[in-house]
Amino acid sequence: MGIGWLEVTVAAFVLTVVSGAFLARGSNWLEPRFWKGFAIGGSLVMFTLLWILTFDTLKKISMGSERVPSPTVINHKIGYEYNADRRMYVPVIGEEEPFFGKKWSEEEAYRLITKGKLVIQSRNCMDCHTLLGNGAYYAPDLTKAWLDPKWETMIKPMLKVETREEAIATWLMNTDKYPTWTRRMPNLGLSKEEAQAVVAYLKFMSAIDTNGFPDHFGKTASK
Amino acid sequence: MSKLYESQKLALWYFSVALVLFGAQLLFGLLAAYQYLNPDFLYGVLDFSINRMLHINAMIVWLIMGFMGGVYWFLPIETGREVVGIKLAKLAFFVLVAAVAVVVLVYLLVQTGKGDFFTLWFITEGREYIEAPRWADWGIVAVMLVFYFNVVATVIKSKKLTGILGVLIIDLLALAGLYLAGMYFTPNISVDQFWWWWVVHLWVEATWEVLVGVLMAWALMTVLGTPRKIVEAWLYLEVFLVFGTGILGLGHHYFWIGTPEYWLGIGGFFSALEPIPLVAMVVHAIYDAGSHKLRAANKPALFWIMAQAFGNFVGAGMWGFMHTLPQINLYSHGTQITPAHGHLAFFGAYVTANLVLMYIAIQRVRAPEGPALDSRAWKLAYVGFVITIFGMVGALTVAGFAQIFVERAVGGATWSAYIAGQEHPWVREPMYWRFGFGVLFLLSYLILIYDMLTIGKRAATATEVKPA
Ligand code: HEM
Ligand code: HEM
Ligand SMILES: [Fe+2]
């Protein structure tokens, strides 16, 4: 099972009060020494709890865990559906499908994803876009970009390509030529290899369990 | 009046460079804001991403340089001696300025690189706020080590470990240590953002907050003569409340990045308590200033102290609380609500604190023995800044709410939904307001600079004339 938020919160409170009171014992509450005791006690308790939670979290978000998939997830169909038990949208990893016409081995997939992340950092995508909701607000959030309906409804026909991955890669290499509104994305000079790596990264990212963010992605209120 | 310590002269250099970078920050912010209105402007030449990166990196660097200046200013006063290793400190200053200049030139001229480690080491790391390439990271670490050595060695030599200095020494260690969490590449974006927030959140909502607590403690003692015992008791209380809420409050950034569900509760709960220390600081400032009936020999410093207390509470506390519960953040995350809060918090807490420090230095240099430091220009700049920051933030807040409805709630957060949101008049029009208030903000900055160059000058010449 693991850690529950209420237990952590109560523990933090009790430990802070106890350690603070112990360190401040014998002093009047108007003296600096009293608050010094609480400052030291409170900080140590919180910092210790943060480290414990950090170890637990890092274990739960390693690649191949339940929350963050293995890079080979790019060999699978990915969906995003409402989960009634958790009361939130969750990624659904489906049957196998080829990605750029082939099945990627564990090592190949890992290398591709690593390249994709390097490209994303080298072009400062996050100073225009948000990824997992963090970054800049000048362009759409890319958390679930792989799943965006617009690739099928607009970009694929426009570029006359067969698959979604080709559509995204080709579009990313020619952003200046195929704008979909007045705010264009600049052509960042991605090579074909780089563009494919980015697409792999977008697919991988769409399979991360983000506790339901963004909510009801791709479903409008009227539908 | 005795001469300035060398350390205080160094502080003046730090303040000067900080002010220049403040100006640069605003210019790039205006370029980015203008690109919202006219996306073709400098398209492919100086793209939004580059302007934005320069905008926020200039901010981080100038605020830190101002804080360092503040420490170099007060350290000799607190310890009663010249700073140990002052030559080294001056060298570190020039190294820092040179490194910043090189990084900026590379940002402007090279901008981006291929997707490989060379780019990360020599062009950009591409991670918001800490985009600086890895070589510069290590340069910053080296400069910080010198700074830390200056502080610790001076305290040891003087044998005066006051409560304020104790807090400073521990806080600086944590602040510098956190920076190391930002120098790290991983293909796993959830792990990446996990550590990235250690730097960003544990800086601005923990270690910077305490650093400013230290600097404002000295400021209150200088400007209002508040007794040390009161200031230290408040400082410890602030440390307790800031670290007690802010460390686990980090969880409000762990709702949606892949991290476990328990962060929804932990992050929501503790971050919701984060405004408490900020209320305490307002009470502290009002109490101290009120007991002096708002009279002090350094008018601008006193008023910026009040602005700091309120700005911190409103920008960080109120605008932060507004979107910190997961139930709200699920929809507001990454909308214009976020920069609305970001602007008001950084301005309210940290720009104001820097201005307090600078006016304290100016008074000491220009009019150490009176008359009171005052002018018309500082009041104009003050009112200008307050009105225009609220103008910008108000515009972004309206845009953010509209974006939440149109893009997130109704549209389902897709690419087309994003565009529908941005094209909606309630999002589009506030972007004009933001730009307009931004221009007026720049004007207030220019008035501020004019004031800093002239305030107290007449008083100084008057006292110089006397002996002749
Ligand atoms: C002076 C202190 C503070 C400063 C300078 C500050 C600044 C910022 C900035 C710049 C961001 C955007 C980060 C990004 O680029 O992604 C941010 C995000 C955030 N801040 Fe603060 N903040 C402060 C205090 C607080 C407090 C006290 C709270 C809560 C009560 C808070 C709640 C939040 C939340 C929830 C977000 C995430 C927004 C999102 O989901 O997009 N902040 N803050
Ligand atoms: C002339 C006045 C200013 C203008 C026109 C301006 C404009 C901008 C723009 C366009 C962005 C990018 C937002 C986006 O990604 O959509 C931005 C981000 C930011 N600016 Fe400013 N800015 C100004 C002043 C300031 C000041 C005084 C500060 C604080 C000291 C500041 C701190 C920030 C921060 C922290 C961000 C990142 C916010 C986030 O990620 O949530 N800006 N600004
Ligand atoms: Fe935070």
Short mmCIF file of N, CA and C in Angstrom, two decimals, chain A residues 3 5 8-9 12-13 16 32 35-36 38-39 43 46 50-51 53-54 56-58 60-61 63 67-68 86 110 114-115 117-118 121-124 126-128 131-140 148 150-151 171 176 180-186 189 194 201 208-221, chain B residues 35-36 39-40 43 47-49 52-53 112-115 117 119-120 124-128 131 185-190 192-195 197-198 229 236-237 239-240 243-244 247-248 250 255-263 265-266 269-270 330-331 333-334 336 338-339 408-416 418-419 422-423:
data_model
loop_
_atom_site.label_atom_id
_atom_site.label_comp_id
_atom_site.label_asym_id
_atom_site.label_seq_id
_atom_site.Cartn_x
_atom_site.Cartn_y
_atom_site.Cartn_z
N ILE A 3 2.32 4.96 1.52
CA ILE A 3 2.15 6.14 2.35
C ILE A 3 0.83 6.83 2.08
N TRP A 5 -1.49 10.41 2.77
CA TRP A 5 -1.14 11.81 3.03
C TRP A 5 -1.51 12.24 4.44
N VAL A 8 1.11 11.19 7.04
CA VAL A 8 2.30 12.04 6.94
C VAL A 8 2.03 13.39 7.59
N THR A 9 0.87 13.94 7.31
CA THR A 9 0.55 15.27 7.83
C THR A 9 0.46 15.26 9.36
N ALA A 12 3.90 14.86 10.81
CA ALA A 12 4.67 16.10 10.71
C ALA A 12 4.29 17.05 11.83
N PHE A 13 3.00 17.16 12.09
CA PHE A 13 2.53 18.07 13.12
C PHE A 13 3.02 17.66 14.50
N THR A 16 6.77 17.95 14.96
CA THR A 16 7.21 19.35 15.04
C THR A 16 6.94 19.92 16.42
N PRO A 32 13.66 35.07 21.99
CA PRO A 32 14.14 34.48 20.74
C PRO A 32 14.42 32.97 20.89
N TRP A 35 11.58 30.50 20.00
CA TRP A 35 11.29 30.30 18.57
C TRP A 35 12.44 29.64 17.85
N LYS A 36 13.66 29.83 18.38
CA LYS A 36 14.81 29.15 17.81
C LYS A 36 14.61 27.64 17.92
N PHE A 38 11.79 26.00 18.02
CA PHE A 38 10.81 25.55 17.04
C PHE A 38 11.36 25.64 15.62
N ALA A 39 12.16 26.68 15.35
CA ALA A 39 12.73 26.82 14.00
C ALA A 39 13.58 25.60 13.68
N SER A 43 12.21 22.63 11.14
CA SER A 43 12.95 22.46 9.89
C SER A 43 13.48 21.04 9.77
N MET A 46 10.60 18.53 9.00
CA MET A 46 10.08 18.65 7.63
C MET A 46 11.09 18.14 6.61
N LEU A 50 10.68 15.08 4.04
CA LEU A 50 10.80 15.29 2.60
C LEU A 50 11.75 14.26 1.99
N TRP A 51 12.84 13.97 2.69
CA TRP A 51 13.78 12.97 2.15
C TRP A 51 13.14 11.59 2.09
N LEU A 53 9.96 10.88 1.78
CA LEU A 53 9.00 10.89 0.68
C LEU A 53 9.71 10.89 -0.67
N THR A 54 10.87 11.55 -0.72
CA THR A 54 11.61 11.61 -1.97
C THR A 54 12.07 10.21 -2.40
N ASP A 56 10.73 7.38 -1.59
CA ASP A 56 9.56 6.62 -2.00
C ASP A 56 9.08 7.04 -3.38
N THR A 57 9.04 8.35 -3.60
CA THR A 57 8.55 8.85 -4.88
C THR A 57 9.46 8.44 -6.02
N LEU A 58 10.78 8.58 -5.84
CA LEU A 58 11.70 8.25 -6.93
C LEU A 58 11.55 6.79 -7.34
N LYS A 60 8.77 5.14 -7.17
CA LYS A 60 7.50 4.97 -7.86
C LYS A 60 7.43 5.66 -9.22
N ILE A 61 8.43 6.49 -9.54
CA ILE A 61 8.38 7.15 -10.85
C ILE A 61 9.58 6.77 -11.71
N MET A 63 11.47 4.68 -14.65
CA MET A 63 10.94 4.16 -15.92
C MET A 63 10.61 2.69 -15.78
N ARG A 67 3.65 4.18 -12.79
CA ARG A 67 3.27 5.55 -13.12
C ARG A 67 4.01 6.09 -14.34
N VAL A 68 5.28 5.74 -14.46
CA VAL A 68 6.08 6.20 -15.62
C VAL A 68 6.48 4.97 -16.42
N ARG A 86 -10.64 5.52 -9.63
CA ARG A 86 -9.76 6.62 -9.21
C ARG A 86 -10.42 7.98 -9.43
N TYR A 110 15.16 3.22 -25.49
CA TYR A 110 15.75 4.07 -24.45
C TYR A 110 16.64 5.14 -25.08
N THR A 114 16.04 9.18 -24.92
CA THR A 114 17.09 10.05 -24.39
C THR A 114 17.40 11.16 -25.39
N LYS A 115 17.50 10.76 -26.66
CA LYS A 115 17.75 11.75 -27.71
C LYS A 115 16.60 12.78 -27.74
N LYS A 117 14.66 13.77 -25.39
CA LYS A 117 14.74 14.70 -24.26
C LYS A 117 15.85 15.73 -24.49
N LEU A 118 16.96 15.28 -25.05
CA LEU A 118 18.06 16.22 -25.33
C LEU A 118 17.63 17.26 -26.37
N GLN A 121 15.41 19.84 -24.73
CA GLN A 121 16.15 20.81 -23.92
C GLN A 121 16.98 21.74 -24.81
N SER A 122 17.57 21.20 -25.87
CA SER A 122 18.47 22.02 -26.69
C SER A 122 17.72 23.11 -27.44
N ARG A 123 16.41 22.91 -27.73
CA ARG A 123 15.64 23.91 -28.47
C ARG A 123 14.76 24.75 -27.54
N ASN A 124 14.89 24.57 -26.25
CA ASN A 124 14.10 25.37 -25.31
C ASN A 124 12.59 25.27 -25.55
N MET A 126 10.43 24.33 -23.68
CA MET A 126 9.69 24.71 -22.48
C MET A 126 9.68 26.21 -22.23
N ASP A 127 10.34 27.00 -23.10
CA ASP A 127 10.19 28.44 -22.98
C ASP A 127 9.11 28.97 -23.92
N CYS A 128 8.34 28.06 -24.54
CA CYS A 128 7.10 28.43 -25.26
C CYS A 128 5.95 27.55 -24.80
N LEU A 131 5.18 21.37 -20.54
CA LEU A 131 5.22 19.92 -20.57
C LEU A 131 4.84 19.47 -19.17
N LEU A 132 3.89 18.57 -19.07
CA LEU A 132 3.31 18.22 -17.77
C LEU A 132 2.81 19.48 -17.07
N GLY A 133 2.46 20.49 -17.85
CA GLY A 133 1.89 21.72 -17.30
C GLY A 133 2.91 22.74 -16.82
N ASN A 134 4.19 22.45 -16.94
CA ASN A 134 5.22 23.40 -16.49
C ASN A 134 6.00 23.94 -17.68
N GLY A 135 6.29 25.22 -17.61
CA GLY A 135 7.04 25.84 -18.70
C GLY A 135 6.46 27.21 -19.02
N ALA A 136 6.23 27.47 -20.31
CA ALA A 136 5.74 28.77 -20.73
C ALA A 136 4.35 28.63 -21.35
N TYR A 137 3.67 29.77 -21.54
CA TYR A 137 2.24 29.73 -21.84
C TYR A 137 1.91 30.28 -23.21
N TYR A 138 2.94 30.33 -24.07
CA TYR A 138 2.79 30.92 -25.40
C TYR A 138 2.26 29.92 -26.41
N ALA A 139 2.27 28.65 -26.08
CA ALA A 139 1.90 27.60 -27.03
C ALA A 139 1.25 26.44 -26.26
N PRO A 140 0.57 25.53 -26.96
CA PRO A 140 -0.23 24.50 -26.27
C PRO A 140 0.59 23.60 -25.34
N ASP A 148 -3.47 14.21 -29.50
CA ASP A 148 -4.30 15.32 -29.97
C ASP A 148 -5.06 14.94 -31.24
N LYS A 150 -6.15 16.69 -33.55
CA LYS A 150 -5.84 17.49 -34.73
C LYS A 150 -4.86 16.81 -35.69
N TRP A 151 -4.03 15.91 -35.17
CA TRP A 151 -3.11 15.21 -36.07
C TRP A 151 -3.89 14.42 -37.11
N TRP A 171 5.53 17.65 -39.60
CA TRP A 171 5.05 18.99 -39.20
C TRP A 171 6.13 19.71 -38.39
N ASP A 176 7.16 26.36 -39.98
CA ASP A 176 6.96 27.68 -40.58
C ASP A 176 6.08 27.58 -41.83
N THR A 180 -1.15 26.73 -38.22
CA THR A 180 -2.59 26.54 -38.13
C THR A 180 -3.29 27.76 -37.53
N TRP A 181 -2.51 28.77 -37.15
CA TRP A 181 -3.11 30.07 -36.79
C TRP A 181 -2.01 31.12 -36.86
N THR A 182 -2.34 32.34 -36.45
CA THR A 182 -1.38 33.43 -36.66
C THR A 182 -0.12 33.29 -35.81
N ARG A 183 -0.24 32.65 -34.64
CA ARG A 183 0.95 32.48 -33.80
C ARG A 183 1.68 31.22 -34.27
N ARG A 184 2.70 31.40 -35.09
CA ARG A 184 3.39 30.25 -35.67
C ARG A 184 4.50 29.75 -34.76
N MET A 185 4.79 28.47 -34.88
CA MET A 185 5.97 27.94 -34.21
C MET A 185 7.16 28.12 -35.15
N PRO A 186 8.30 28.62 -34.65
CA PRO A 186 9.44 28.80 -35.55
C PRO A 186 10.00 27.45 -36.00
N GLY A 189 14.89 23.87 -36.94
CA GLY A 189 15.97 23.16 -37.62
C GLY A 189 16.17 21.73 -37.14
N GLU A 194 16.22 13.82 -35.27
CA GLU A 194 15.79 14.56 -34.08
C GLU A 194 14.27 14.63 -33.99
N TYR A 201 9.34 10.89 -27.82
CA TYR A 201 9.22 11.45 -26.46
C TYR A 201 7.79 11.87 -26.16
N ILE A 208 2.43 8.73 -19.31
CA ILE A 208 2.73 8.93 -17.89
C ILE A 208 1.42 9.15 -17.12
N ASP A 209 1.30 8.53 -15.98
CA ASP A 209 0.10 8.70 -15.14
C ASP A 209 0.21 10.03 -14.40
N THR A 210 -0.54 11.04 -14.85
CA THR A 210 -0.42 12.39 -14.30
C THR A 210 -1.57 12.72 -13.34
N ASN A 211 -2.15 11.74 -12.69
CA ASN A 211 -3.26 11.97 -11.77
C ASN A 211 -4.41 12.74 -12.44
N GLY A 212 -4.58 12.51 -13.73
CA GLY A 212 -5.75 13.09 -14.38
C GLY A 212 -5.57 14.46 -15.01
N PHE A 213 -4.33 14.94 -15.09
CA PHE A 213 -4.09 16.22 -15.79
C PHE A 213 -3.63 15.93 -17.20
N PRO A 214 -4.12 16.60 -18.20
CA PRO A 214 -5.26 17.52 -18.17
C PRO A 214 -6.59 16.75 -18.12
N ASP A 215 -7.55 17.32 -17.43
CA ASP A 215 -8.83 16.65 -17.26
C ASP A 215 -9.58 16.57 -18.60
N HIS A 216 -10.27 15.47 -18.81
CA HIS A 216 -11.06 15.19 -20.02
C HIS A 216 -10.40 15.71 -21.30
N PHE A 217 -9.12 15.34 -21.47
CA PHE A 217 -8.39 15.79 -22.67
C PHE A 217 -9.08 15.27 -23.93
N GLY A 218 -9.29 16.18 -24.86
CA GLY A 218 -9.84 15.78 -26.16
C GLY A 218 -11.34 15.61 -26.17
N LYS A 219 -12.01 15.80 -25.02
CA LYS A 219 -13.47 15.69 -24.99
C LYS A 219 -14.04 17.07 -24.68
N THR A 220 -14.85 17.59 -25.57
CA THR A 220 -15.41 18.91 -25.32
C THR A 220 -16.66 18.78 -24.46
N ALA A 221 -17.07 19.90 -23.86
CA ALA A 221 -18.21 19.87 -22.94
C ALA A 221 -19.49 19.47 -23.67
N GLN B 35 5.25 40.03 -28.56
CA GLN B 35 5.05 38.90 -29.48
C GLN B 35 3.70 38.21 -29.28
N TYR B 36 3.13 38.35 -28.08
CA TYR B 36 1.75 37.86 -27.91
C TYR B 36 0.79 38.65 -28.80
N PRO B 39 2.72 38.15 -33.37
CA PRO B 39 3.61 36.99 -33.35
C PRO B 39 4.65 37.01 -34.46
N ASP B 40 4.45 37.82 -35.49
CA ASP B 40 5.44 37.87 -36.57
C ASP B 40 6.66 38.70 -36.19
N TYR B 43 10.05 37.08 -35.56
CA TYR B 43 9.85 35.63 -35.73
C TYR B 43 11.05 35.02 -36.43
N ASP B 47 13.18 34.70 -31.20
CA ASP B 47 11.87 34.13 -30.91
C ASP B 47 11.46 34.34 -29.47
N PHE B 48 10.16 34.18 -29.23
CA PHE B 48 9.59 34.32 -27.90
C PHE B 48 10.42 33.57 -26.85
N SER B 49 10.79 32.33 -27.18
CA SER B 49 11.50 31.50 -26.20
C SER B 49 12.80 32.16 -25.74
N ARG B 52 11.99 35.26 -23.60
CA ARG B 52 11.49 34.85 -22.29
C ARG B 52 12.62 34.32 -21.42
N MET B 53 13.49 33.54 -22.04
CA MET B 53 14.62 32.98 -21.28
C MET B 53 15.49 34.11 -20.73
N THR B 112 20.28 28.25 -29.89
CA THR B 112 19.99 26.84 -29.64
C THR B 112 21.07 25.99 -30.27
N GLY B 113 21.06 24.69 -29.95
CA GLY B 113 22.05 23.79 -30.54
C GLY B 113 21.41 22.49 -30.95
N LYS B 114 22.22 21.56 -31.40
CA LYS B 114 21.75 20.22 -31.71
C LYS B 114 21.36 19.51 -30.41
N GLY B 115 20.59 18.46 -30.54
CA GLY B 115 20.16 17.72 -29.36
C GLY B 115 21.25 16.80 -28.83
N PHE B 117 24.85 16.55 -25.73
CA PHE B 117 25.38 17.07 -24.48
C PHE B 117 26.23 18.31 -24.67
N THR B 119 25.48 20.86 -26.41
CA THR B 119 24.55 21.98 -26.22
C THR B 119 24.30 22.24 -24.74
N LEU B 120 24.08 21.18 -23.98
CA LEU B 120 23.81 21.35 -22.55
C LEU B 120 24.99 21.97 -21.82
N THR B 124 22.82 25.91 -23.87
CA THR B 124 21.69 26.05 -22.95
C THR B 124 21.31 24.68 -22.40
N GLU B 125 20.81 24.67 -21.16
CA GLU B 125 20.32 23.41 -20.62
C GLU B 125 18.82 23.26 -20.85
N GLY B 126 18.18 24.34 -21.33
CA GLY B 126 16.78 24.25 -21.72
C GLY B 126 15.82 23.93 -20.60
N ARG B 127 16.20 24.28 -19.37
CA ARG B 127 15.27 24.04 -18.26
C ARG B 127 14.94 25.38 -17.64
N GLU B 128 13.66 25.75 -17.70
CA GLU B 128 13.18 27.06 -17.27
C GLU B 128 13.89 27.57 -16.01
N GLU B 131 18.37 27.74 -17.29
CA GLU B 131 18.81 27.39 -18.64
C GLU B 131 20.32 27.50 -18.80
N PHE B 185 21.07 15.76 -15.85
CA PHE B 185 20.25 15.35 -17.00
C PHE B 185 19.66 13.97 -16.77
N THR B 186 18.38 13.81 -17.05
CA THR B 186 17.78 12.49 -17.04
C THR B 186 16.74 12.45 -18.15
N PRO B 187 16.63 11.32 -18.86
CA PRO B 187 15.58 11.22 -19.87
C PRO B 187 14.19 11.12 -19.27
N ASN B 188 14.10 10.86 -17.96
CA ASN B 188 12.80 10.69 -17.30
C ASN B 188 12.27 12.05 -16.86
N ILE B 189 11.28 12.57 -17.58
CA ILE B 189 10.84 13.95 -17.34
C ILE B 189 10.19 14.10 -15.96
N SER B 190 9.62 13.03 -15.41
CA SER B 190 9.03 13.13 -14.08
C SER B 190 10.12 13.33 -13.03
N ASP B 192 13.10 14.50 -13.72
CA ASP B 192 13.65 15.82 -14.06
C ASP B 192 12.88 16.91 -13.31
N GLN B 193 11.54 16.89 -13.47
CA GLN B 193 10.76 17.96 -12.84
C GLN B 193 10.73 17.82 -11.33
N PHE B 194 10.84 16.62 -10.84
CA PHE B 194 10.89 16.45 -9.39
C PHE B 194 12.05 17.26 -8.81
N TRP B 195 13.23 17.09 -9.37
CA TRP B 195 14.40 17.82 -8.83
C TRP B 195 14.40 19.28 -9.22
N TRP B 197 11.95 21.24 -9.35
CA TRP B 197 11.16 21.99 -8.38
C TRP B 197 11.87 22.13 -7.04
N TRP B 198 12.78 21.21 -6.73
CA TRP B 198 13.58 21.43 -5.52
C TRP B 198 14.30 22.75 -5.64
N LYS B 229 16.53 42.10 19.93
CA LYS B 229 15.80 41.00 20.55
C LYS B 229 14.47 40.75 19.84
N TYR B 236 13.27 34.03 13.99
CA TYR B 236 13.15 32.60 14.30
C TYR B 236 11.72 32.11 14.03
N LEU B 237 10.75 32.93 14.40
CA LEU B 237 9.36 32.55 14.15
C LEU B 237 9.13 32.36 12.64
N VAL B 239 11.41 31.66 10.35
CA VAL B 239 12.09 30.44 9.88
C VAL B 239 11.23 29.23 10.20
N PHE B 240 10.72 29.19 11.40
CA PHE B 240 9.87 28.06 11.81
C PHE B 240 8.67 27.92 10.87
N PHE B 243 9.83 27.31 6.89
CA PHE B 243 10.30 25.95 6.64
C PHE B 243 9.24 24.92 7.04
N GLY B 244 8.50 25.23 8.10
CA GLY B 244 7.47 24.29 8.56
C GLY B 244 6.37 24.07 7.54
N ILE B 247 8.53 23.54 3.12
CA ILE B 247 9.29 22.37 2.67
C ILE B 247 8.35 21.30 2.13
N LEU B 248 7.32 20.94 2.88
CA LEU B 248 6.38 19.96 2.34
C LEU B 248 5.39 20.62 1.38
N LEU B 250 6.21 22.06 -1.06
CA LEU B 250 6.78 21.65 -2.35
C LEU B 250 5.83 20.73 -3.09
N PHE B 255 1.56 17.48 -8.07
CA PHE B 255 0.24 16.93 -8.33
C PHE B 255 0.21 16.15 -9.65
N TRP B 256 0.80 16.75 -10.71
CA TRP B 256 0.52 16.25 -12.08
C TRP B 256 1.76 15.84 -12.85
N ILE B 257 2.89 15.66 -12.22
CA ILE B 257 4.10 15.37 -13.02
C ILE B 257 4.44 13.89 -13.02
N GLY B 258 3.48 13.06 -12.59
CA GLY B 258 3.73 11.62 -12.59
C GLY B 258 3.96 11.08 -11.19
N THR B 259 4.09 11.97 -10.22
CA THR B 259 4.39 11.57 -8.84
C THR B 259 3.13 11.01 -8.15
N PRO B 260 3.31 10.20 -7.08
CA PRO B 260 2.18 9.49 -6.47
C PRO B 260 1.06 10.38 -5.95
N GLU B 261 -0.09 9.77 -5.80
CA GLU B 261 -1.29 10.52 -5.41
C GLU B 261 -1.22 11.15 -4.03
N TYR B 262 -0.37 10.60 -3.13
CA TYR B 262 -0.35 11.19 -1.79
C TYR B 262 0.10 12.65 -1.79
N TRP B 263 0.78 13.06 -2.88
CA TRP B 263 1.20 14.46 -2.95
C TRP B 263 0.01 15.41 -3.08
N GLY B 265 -2.68 15.40 -1.36
CA GLY B 265 -3.04 15.79 0.00
C GLY B 265 -1.94 16.57 0.69
N ILE B 266 -0.72 16.02 0.65
CA ILE B 266 0.39 16.67 1.36
C ILE B 266 0.65 18.06 0.78
N PHE B 269 -2.29 20.53 1.46
CA PHE B 269 -2.41 20.92 2.87
C PHE B 269 -1.30 21.89 3.29
N PHE B 270 -0.05 21.49 3.08
CA PHE B 270 1.04 22.33 3.59
C PHE B 270 1.17 23.64 2.82
N LEU B 330 -5.89 21.60 -10.86
CA LEU B 330 -6.10 20.67 -11.99
C LEU B 330 -6.48 21.45 -13.24
N TYR B 331 -7.23 22.54 -13.06
CA TYR B 331 -7.66 23.34 -14.21
C TYR B 331 -6.80 24.58 -14.45
N HIS B 333 -3.52 24.91 -13.68
CA HIS B 333 -2.11 24.55 -13.89
C HIS B 333 -1.63 24.93 -15.29
N GLY B 334 -0.61 25.78 -15.33
CA GLY B 334 -0.03 26.12 -16.63
C GLY B 334 -0.88 27.06 -17.46
N GLN B 336 -2.53 31.27 -17.68
CA GLN B 336 -2.02 32.61 -17.36
C GLN B 336 -2.17 32.94 -15.88
N THR B 338 -0.82 31.27 -13.60
CA THR B 338 0.51 31.01 -13.04
C THR B 338 1.43 32.22 -13.18
N PRO B 339 1.60 32.80 -14.37
CA PRO B 339 2.46 34.00 -14.42
C PRO B 339 1.85 35.20 -13.69
N ARG B 408 -9.78 24.81 -20.95
CA ARG B 408 -9.74 23.62 -20.11
C ARG B 408 -11.11 23.01 -19.89
N ALA B 409 -12.03 23.80 -19.31
CA ALA B 409 -13.31 23.23 -18.91
C ALA B 409 -14.15 22.86 -20.12
N VAL B 410 -14.30 23.79 -21.05
CA VAL B 410 -15.16 23.53 -22.20
C VAL B 410 -14.41 22.78 -23.30
N GLY B 411 -13.21 23.22 -23.60
CA GLY B 411 -12.53 22.74 -24.79
C GLY B 411 -11.79 21.43 -24.67
N GLY B 412 -11.50 20.99 -23.43
CA GLY B 412 -10.78 19.74 -23.27
C GLY B 412 -9.28 19.82 -23.49
N ALA B 413 -8.70 21.02 -23.38
CA ALA B 413 -7.25 21.20 -23.25
C ALA B 413 -6.43 20.76 -24.47
N THR B 414 -7.07 20.63 -25.64
CA THR B 414 -6.29 20.23 -26.81
C THR B 414 -5.65 21.43 -27.49
N TRP B 415 -4.94 21.12 -28.56
CA TRP B 415 -4.32 22.15 -29.40
C TRP B 415 -5.37 23.16 -29.86
N SER B 416 -6.47 22.67 -30.46
CA SER B 416 -7.51 23.61 -30.93
C SER B 416 -8.17 24.33 -29.77
N TYR B 418 -6.73 25.16 -27.05
CA TYR B 418 -5.78 26.20 -26.65
C TYR B 418 -5.94 27.43 -27.54
N ILE B 419 -6.01 27.19 -28.84
CA ILE B 419 -6.14 28.32 -29.77
C ILE B 419 -7.47 29.04 -29.52
N GLN B 422 -6.97 31.26 -26.58
CA GLN B 422 -6.12 32.42 -26.83
C GLN B 422 -6.82 33.46 -27.71
N GLU B 423 -7.70 32.98 -28.61
CA GLU B 423 -8.39 33.90 -29.51
C GLU B 423 -9.60 34.56 -28.87
#
